[in-house]
Short mmCIF file of C-alpha atoms in Angstrom, two decimals:
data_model
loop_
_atom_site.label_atom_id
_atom_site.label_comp_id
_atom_site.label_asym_id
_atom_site.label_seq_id
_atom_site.Cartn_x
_atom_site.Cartn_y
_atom_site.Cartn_z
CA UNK A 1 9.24 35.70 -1.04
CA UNK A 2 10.42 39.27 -2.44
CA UNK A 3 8.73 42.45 -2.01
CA UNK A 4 9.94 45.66 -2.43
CA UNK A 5 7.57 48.42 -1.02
CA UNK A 6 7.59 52.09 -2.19
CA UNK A 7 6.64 55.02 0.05
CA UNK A 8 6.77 59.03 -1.00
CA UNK A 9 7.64 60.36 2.54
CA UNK A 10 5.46 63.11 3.13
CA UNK A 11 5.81 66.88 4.92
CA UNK A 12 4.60 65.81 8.35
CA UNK A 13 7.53 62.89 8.46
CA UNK A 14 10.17 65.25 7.14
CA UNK A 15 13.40 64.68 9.55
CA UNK A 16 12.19 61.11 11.02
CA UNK A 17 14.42 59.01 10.77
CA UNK A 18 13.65 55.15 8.66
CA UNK A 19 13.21 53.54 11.66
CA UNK A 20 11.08 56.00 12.75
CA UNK A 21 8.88 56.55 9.83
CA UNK A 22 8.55 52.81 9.13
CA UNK A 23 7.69 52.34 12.72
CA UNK A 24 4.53 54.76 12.18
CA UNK A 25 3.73 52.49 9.24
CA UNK A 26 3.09 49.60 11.34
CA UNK A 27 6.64 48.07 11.20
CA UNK A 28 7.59 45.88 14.89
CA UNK A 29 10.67 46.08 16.24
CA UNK A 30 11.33 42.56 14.88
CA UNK A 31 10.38 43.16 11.83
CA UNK A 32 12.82 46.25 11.61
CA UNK A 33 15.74 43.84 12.82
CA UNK A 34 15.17 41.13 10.35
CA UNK A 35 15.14 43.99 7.09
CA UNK A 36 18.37 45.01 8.59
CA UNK A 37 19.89 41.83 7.82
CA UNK A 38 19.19 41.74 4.46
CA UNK A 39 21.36 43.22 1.50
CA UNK A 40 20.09 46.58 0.17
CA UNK A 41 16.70 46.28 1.99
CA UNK A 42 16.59 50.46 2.17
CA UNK A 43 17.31 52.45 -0.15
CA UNK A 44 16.47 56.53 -0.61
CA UNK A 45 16.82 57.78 -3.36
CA UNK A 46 18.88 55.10 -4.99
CA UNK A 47 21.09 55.44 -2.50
CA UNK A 48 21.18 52.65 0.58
CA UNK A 49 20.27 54.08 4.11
CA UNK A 50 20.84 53.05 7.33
CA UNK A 51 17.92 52.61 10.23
CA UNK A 52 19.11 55.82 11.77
CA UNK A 53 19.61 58.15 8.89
CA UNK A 54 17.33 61.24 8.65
CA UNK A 55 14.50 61.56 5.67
CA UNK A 56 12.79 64.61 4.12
CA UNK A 57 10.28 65.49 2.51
CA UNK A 58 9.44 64.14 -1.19
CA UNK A 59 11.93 61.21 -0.38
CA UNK A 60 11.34 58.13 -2.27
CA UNK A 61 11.12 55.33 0.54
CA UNK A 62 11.93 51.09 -0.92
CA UNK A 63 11.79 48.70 1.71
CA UNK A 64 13.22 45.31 -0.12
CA UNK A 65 12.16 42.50 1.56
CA UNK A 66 14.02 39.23 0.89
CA UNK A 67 12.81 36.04 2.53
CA UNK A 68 14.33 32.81 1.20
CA UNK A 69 13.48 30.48 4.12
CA UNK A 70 10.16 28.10 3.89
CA UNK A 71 7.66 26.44 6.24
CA UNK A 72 10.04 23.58 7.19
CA UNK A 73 7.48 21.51 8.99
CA UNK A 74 4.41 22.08 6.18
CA UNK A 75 5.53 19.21 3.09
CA UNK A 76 3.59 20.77 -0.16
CA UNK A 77 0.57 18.88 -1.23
CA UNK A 78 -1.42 19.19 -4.19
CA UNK A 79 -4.75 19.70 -2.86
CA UNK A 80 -8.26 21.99 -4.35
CA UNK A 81 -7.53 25.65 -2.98
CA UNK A 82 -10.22 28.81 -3.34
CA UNK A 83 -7.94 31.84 -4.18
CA UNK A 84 -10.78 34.99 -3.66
CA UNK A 85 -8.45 37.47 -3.72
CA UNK A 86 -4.24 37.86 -4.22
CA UNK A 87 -2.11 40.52 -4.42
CA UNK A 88 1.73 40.95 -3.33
CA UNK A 89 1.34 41.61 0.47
CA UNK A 90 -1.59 38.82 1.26
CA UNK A 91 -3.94 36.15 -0.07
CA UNK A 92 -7.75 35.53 1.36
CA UNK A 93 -9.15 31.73 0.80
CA UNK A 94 -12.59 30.54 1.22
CA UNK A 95 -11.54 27.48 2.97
CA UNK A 96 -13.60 24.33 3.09
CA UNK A 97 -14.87 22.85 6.34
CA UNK A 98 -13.02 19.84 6.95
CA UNK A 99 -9.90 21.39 6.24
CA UNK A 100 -7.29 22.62 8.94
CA UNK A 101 -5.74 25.64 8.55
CA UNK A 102 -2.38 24.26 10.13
CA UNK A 103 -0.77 20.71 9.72
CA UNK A 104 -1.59 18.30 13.21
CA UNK A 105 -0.49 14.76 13.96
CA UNK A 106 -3.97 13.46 12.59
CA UNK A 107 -3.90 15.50 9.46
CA UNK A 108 -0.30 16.19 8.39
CA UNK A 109 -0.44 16.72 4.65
CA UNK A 110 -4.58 17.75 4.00
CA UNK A 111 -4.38 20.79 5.79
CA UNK A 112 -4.67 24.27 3.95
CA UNK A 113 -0.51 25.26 5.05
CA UNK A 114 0.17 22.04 2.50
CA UNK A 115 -2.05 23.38 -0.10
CA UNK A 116 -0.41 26.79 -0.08
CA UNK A 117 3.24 24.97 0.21
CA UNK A 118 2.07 23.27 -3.18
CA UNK A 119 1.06 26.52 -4.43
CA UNK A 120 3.82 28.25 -4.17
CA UNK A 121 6.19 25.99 -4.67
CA UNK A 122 4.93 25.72 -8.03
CA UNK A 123 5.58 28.56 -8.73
CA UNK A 124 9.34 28.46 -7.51
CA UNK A 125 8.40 30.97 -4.52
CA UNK A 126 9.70 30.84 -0.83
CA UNK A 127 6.56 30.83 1.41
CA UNK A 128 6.38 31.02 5.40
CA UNK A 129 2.56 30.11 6.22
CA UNK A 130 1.21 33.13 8.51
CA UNK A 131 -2.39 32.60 8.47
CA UNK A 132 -3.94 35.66 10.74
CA UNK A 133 -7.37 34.41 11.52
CA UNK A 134 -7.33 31.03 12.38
CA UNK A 135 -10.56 28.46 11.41
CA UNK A 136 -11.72 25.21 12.95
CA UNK A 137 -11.06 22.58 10.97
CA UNK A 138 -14.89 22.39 10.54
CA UNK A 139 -15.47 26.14 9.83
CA UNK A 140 -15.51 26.91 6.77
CA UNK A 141 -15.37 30.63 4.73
CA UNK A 142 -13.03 33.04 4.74
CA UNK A 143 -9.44 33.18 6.29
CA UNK A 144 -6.40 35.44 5.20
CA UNK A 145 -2.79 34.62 4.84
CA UNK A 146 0.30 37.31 5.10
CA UNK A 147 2.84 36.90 2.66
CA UNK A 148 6.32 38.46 3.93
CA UNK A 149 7.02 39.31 7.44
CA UNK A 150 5.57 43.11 7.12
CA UNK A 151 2.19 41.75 6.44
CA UNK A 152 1.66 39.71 8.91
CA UNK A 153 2.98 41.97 11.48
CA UNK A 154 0.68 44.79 10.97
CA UNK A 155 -2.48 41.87 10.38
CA UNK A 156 -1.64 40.12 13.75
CA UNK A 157 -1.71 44.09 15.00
CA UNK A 158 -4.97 44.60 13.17
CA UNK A 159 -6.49 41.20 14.82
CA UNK A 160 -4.95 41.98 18.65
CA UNK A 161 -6.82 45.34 18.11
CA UNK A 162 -9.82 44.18 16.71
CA UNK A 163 -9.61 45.74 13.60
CA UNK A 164 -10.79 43.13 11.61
CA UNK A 165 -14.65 43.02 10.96
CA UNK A 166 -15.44 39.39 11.37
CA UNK A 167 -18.85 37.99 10.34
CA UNK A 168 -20.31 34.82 10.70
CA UNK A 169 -23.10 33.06 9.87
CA UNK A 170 -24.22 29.89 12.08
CA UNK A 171 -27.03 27.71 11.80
CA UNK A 172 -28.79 26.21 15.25
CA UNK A 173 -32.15 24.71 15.79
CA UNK A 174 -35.26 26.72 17.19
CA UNK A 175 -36.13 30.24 16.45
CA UNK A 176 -33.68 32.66 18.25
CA UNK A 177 -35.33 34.79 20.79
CA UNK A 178 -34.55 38.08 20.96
CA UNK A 179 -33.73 38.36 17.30
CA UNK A 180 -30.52 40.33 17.90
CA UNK A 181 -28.06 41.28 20.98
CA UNK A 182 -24.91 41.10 22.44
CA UNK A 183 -23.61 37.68 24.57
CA UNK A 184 -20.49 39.28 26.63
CA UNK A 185 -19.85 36.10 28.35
CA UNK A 186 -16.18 35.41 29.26
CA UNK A 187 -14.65 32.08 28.32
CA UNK A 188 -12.40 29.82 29.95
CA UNK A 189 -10.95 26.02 29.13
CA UNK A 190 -12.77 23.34 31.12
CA UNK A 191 -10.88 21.50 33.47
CA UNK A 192 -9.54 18.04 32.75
CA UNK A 193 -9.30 19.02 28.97
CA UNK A 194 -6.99 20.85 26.26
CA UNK A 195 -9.55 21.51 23.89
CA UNK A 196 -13.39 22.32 25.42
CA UNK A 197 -14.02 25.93 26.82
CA UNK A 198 -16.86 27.42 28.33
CA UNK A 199 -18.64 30.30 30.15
CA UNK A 200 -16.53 31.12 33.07
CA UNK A 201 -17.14 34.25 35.06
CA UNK A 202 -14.84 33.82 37.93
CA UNK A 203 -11.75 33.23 35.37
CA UNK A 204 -12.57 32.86 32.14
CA UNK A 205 -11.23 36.19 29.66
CA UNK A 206 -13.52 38.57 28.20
CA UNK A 207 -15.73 37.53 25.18
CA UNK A 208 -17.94 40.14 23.15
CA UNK A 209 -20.29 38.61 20.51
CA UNK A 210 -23.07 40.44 18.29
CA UNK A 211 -25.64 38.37 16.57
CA UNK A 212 -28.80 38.79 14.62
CA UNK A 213 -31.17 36.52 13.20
CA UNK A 214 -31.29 36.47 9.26
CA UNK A 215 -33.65 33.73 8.29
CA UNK A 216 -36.08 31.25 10.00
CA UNK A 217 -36.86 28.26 8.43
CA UNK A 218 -37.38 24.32 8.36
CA UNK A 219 -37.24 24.70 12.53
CA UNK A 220 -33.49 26.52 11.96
CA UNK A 221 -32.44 29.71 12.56
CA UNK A 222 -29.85 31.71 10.47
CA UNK A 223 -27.90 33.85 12.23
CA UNK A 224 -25.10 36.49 11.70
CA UNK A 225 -22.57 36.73 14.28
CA UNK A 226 -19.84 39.94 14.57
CA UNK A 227 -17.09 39.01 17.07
CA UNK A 228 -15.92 41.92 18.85
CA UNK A 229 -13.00 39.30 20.84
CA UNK A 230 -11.70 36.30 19.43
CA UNK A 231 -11.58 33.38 21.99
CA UNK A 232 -11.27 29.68 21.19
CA UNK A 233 -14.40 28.00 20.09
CA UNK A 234 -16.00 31.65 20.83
CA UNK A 235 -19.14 31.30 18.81
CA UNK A 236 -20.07 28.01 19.41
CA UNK A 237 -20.13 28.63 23.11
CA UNK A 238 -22.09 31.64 23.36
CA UNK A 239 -24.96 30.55 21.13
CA UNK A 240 -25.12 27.29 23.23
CA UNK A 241 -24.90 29.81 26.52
CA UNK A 242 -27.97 31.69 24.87
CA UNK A 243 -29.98 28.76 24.51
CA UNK A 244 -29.76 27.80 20.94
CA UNK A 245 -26.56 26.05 20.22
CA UNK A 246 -25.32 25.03 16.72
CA UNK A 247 -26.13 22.36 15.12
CA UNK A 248 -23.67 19.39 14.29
CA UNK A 249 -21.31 20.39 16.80
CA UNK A 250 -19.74 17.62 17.83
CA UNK A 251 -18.40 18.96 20.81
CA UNK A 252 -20.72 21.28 22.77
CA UNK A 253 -24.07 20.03 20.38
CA UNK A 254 -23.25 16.67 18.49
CA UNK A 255 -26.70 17.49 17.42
CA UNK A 256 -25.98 15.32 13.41
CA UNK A 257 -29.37 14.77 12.18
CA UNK A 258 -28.86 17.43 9.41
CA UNK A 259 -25.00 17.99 9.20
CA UNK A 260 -22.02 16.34 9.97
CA UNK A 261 -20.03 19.44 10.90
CA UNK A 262 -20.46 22.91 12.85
CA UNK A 263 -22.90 24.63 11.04
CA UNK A 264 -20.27 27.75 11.13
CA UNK A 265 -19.14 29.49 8.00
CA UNK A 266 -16.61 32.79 7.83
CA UNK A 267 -18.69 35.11 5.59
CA UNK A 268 -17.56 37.95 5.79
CA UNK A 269 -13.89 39.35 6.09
CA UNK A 270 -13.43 43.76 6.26
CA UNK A 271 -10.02 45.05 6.97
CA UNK A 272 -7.88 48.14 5.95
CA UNK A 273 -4.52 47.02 3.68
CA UNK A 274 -1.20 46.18 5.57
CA UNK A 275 0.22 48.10 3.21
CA UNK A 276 -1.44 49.85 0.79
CA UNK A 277 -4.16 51.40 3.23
CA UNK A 278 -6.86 50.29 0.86
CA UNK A 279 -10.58 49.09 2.17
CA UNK A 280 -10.46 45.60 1.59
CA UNK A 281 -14.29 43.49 1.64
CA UNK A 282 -14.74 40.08 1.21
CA UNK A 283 -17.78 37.84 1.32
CA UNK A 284 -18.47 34.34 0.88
CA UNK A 285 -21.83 32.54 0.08
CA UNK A 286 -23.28 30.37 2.63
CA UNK A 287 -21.97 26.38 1.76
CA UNK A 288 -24.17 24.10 -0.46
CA UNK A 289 -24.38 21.78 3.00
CA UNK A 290 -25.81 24.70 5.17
CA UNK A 291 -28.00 25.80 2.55
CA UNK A 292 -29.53 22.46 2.44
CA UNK A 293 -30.62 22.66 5.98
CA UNK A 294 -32.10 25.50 5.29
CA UNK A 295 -34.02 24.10 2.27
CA UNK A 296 -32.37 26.75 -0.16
CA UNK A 297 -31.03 23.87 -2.79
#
């Protein structure tokens, strides 16, 4: 994948050096290291600069990036993919449930890596999958994927800060009560297994969750769900620690008599640009199968 980024350095970053300045843009160490190795990946000017050499004012800044290696362990597969939005430094899909976000032993060429292998491939582009907000495979809604090595540094950032707004919207049985709050509840993984978590207040690791009840009806209630932490299986625990699990979870509800998956969909993705600095807001609309519950269609 090639990219080659523009900046105008400005009067408050006159004598920083590159490193310098593109460390204040969000650029890791690692990510400074790798650029180095490639050919002509800074240039001032016209000219090519070195990591240590001094900028002014009014410079003109490209970073080239250059990435010819792909996902070695992710075989393209042609499969349906929902492209919301694209652009040259990421790409957010509205992933179905049922799909997982990485390949496994169980699901080696359906997961949504493969699809975006196929994609690009297609179009005779070098792709390394960096997905920065991982889904359950049941989840569906709204996930996005870095591009280039920049990208995904200063998204991974973004997520380890919690700069990502995050909404969800979950479906359980009964009518929440209160109507809104916060669940700070910290998780931890159960003994005796890899995958099941649960409250934990000895050892478990902090957990924030806001919620708020949208809708009421057929017995359900809809609910919107900000997560200010982002622990495994986060939401699906804290609504069952409140007292009104989801419904069709298989693990911690297996509660099927109206869906066959988590009723757990990624609406809502709000972020600042990687690059660009842009406001970026996504939405998704709630999934024909949890509308159903619901009796909406």
């Amino acid at each position: 994948m090639k990219r080659v980024i523009d900046y105008v350095v400005d009067s408050a970053s006159d004598g920083l050096c590159v490193e310098q300045y593109l460390r204040r843009k969000g650029y890791s160490g690692q990510n400074l290291t790798e650029i180095k190795r490639m050919p002509e990946s800074i240039m001032v000017n016209g000219s090519h600069y070195y990591m240590r050499q001094q900028l002014a004012a009014g410079d003109c800044l490209k970073v080239c990036i250059c990435e010819t290696n792909c996902s070695r362990k992710i075989p393209p597969v042609q499969l349906p993919l929902d492209i919301i939005y694209e652009d040259d430094d990421l790409i957010v899909i509205n992933k179905p449930a049922g799909m997982p976000v990485h390949p496994s032993l169980n699901h080696y060429t359906s997961s949504m890596a493969n699809a975006l292998a196929w994609y690009y491939q297609q179009q005779g582009k070098p792709f390394i999958f960096r997905c920065c907000n991982r889904l359950d495979r049941d989840t569906s809604g709204l996930t996005v994927v870095a591009k280039h090595l920049v990208s995904a540094s200063i998204l991974s950032d973004m997520v380890r800060r919690h700069r990502i707004h995050r909404e969800y919207l979950a479906i359980v049985r009964g009518m929440v009560t209160p109507d809104s709050g916060t669940i700070n509840a910290p998780l931890a993984r159960m003994p005796g297994t890899i995958i099941e978590r649960a409250v934990d207040f000895e050892h478990g690791e902090t957990a924030v969750t806001h919620y708020k009840v949208v809708d009421q009806k057929n017995g359900h209630s809809l609910v919107s769900l900000c997560l200010e932490t982002g622990r495994t299986h986060q939401i699906r625990i804290h609504m069952k620690h409140l007292g009104f699990p989801l419904i069709g979870d298989y693990l911690y509800n297996p509660d099927m008599e109206h869906i066959e998956r988590q009723a757990l969909h990624s609406h809502r993705l709000a972020f600042t640009h990687p690059i660009t600095e842009e406001k970026m807001d996504f939405t998704s609309p709630l999934p024909k199968d949890m509308e159903a519950v619901l009796g909406i269609c």
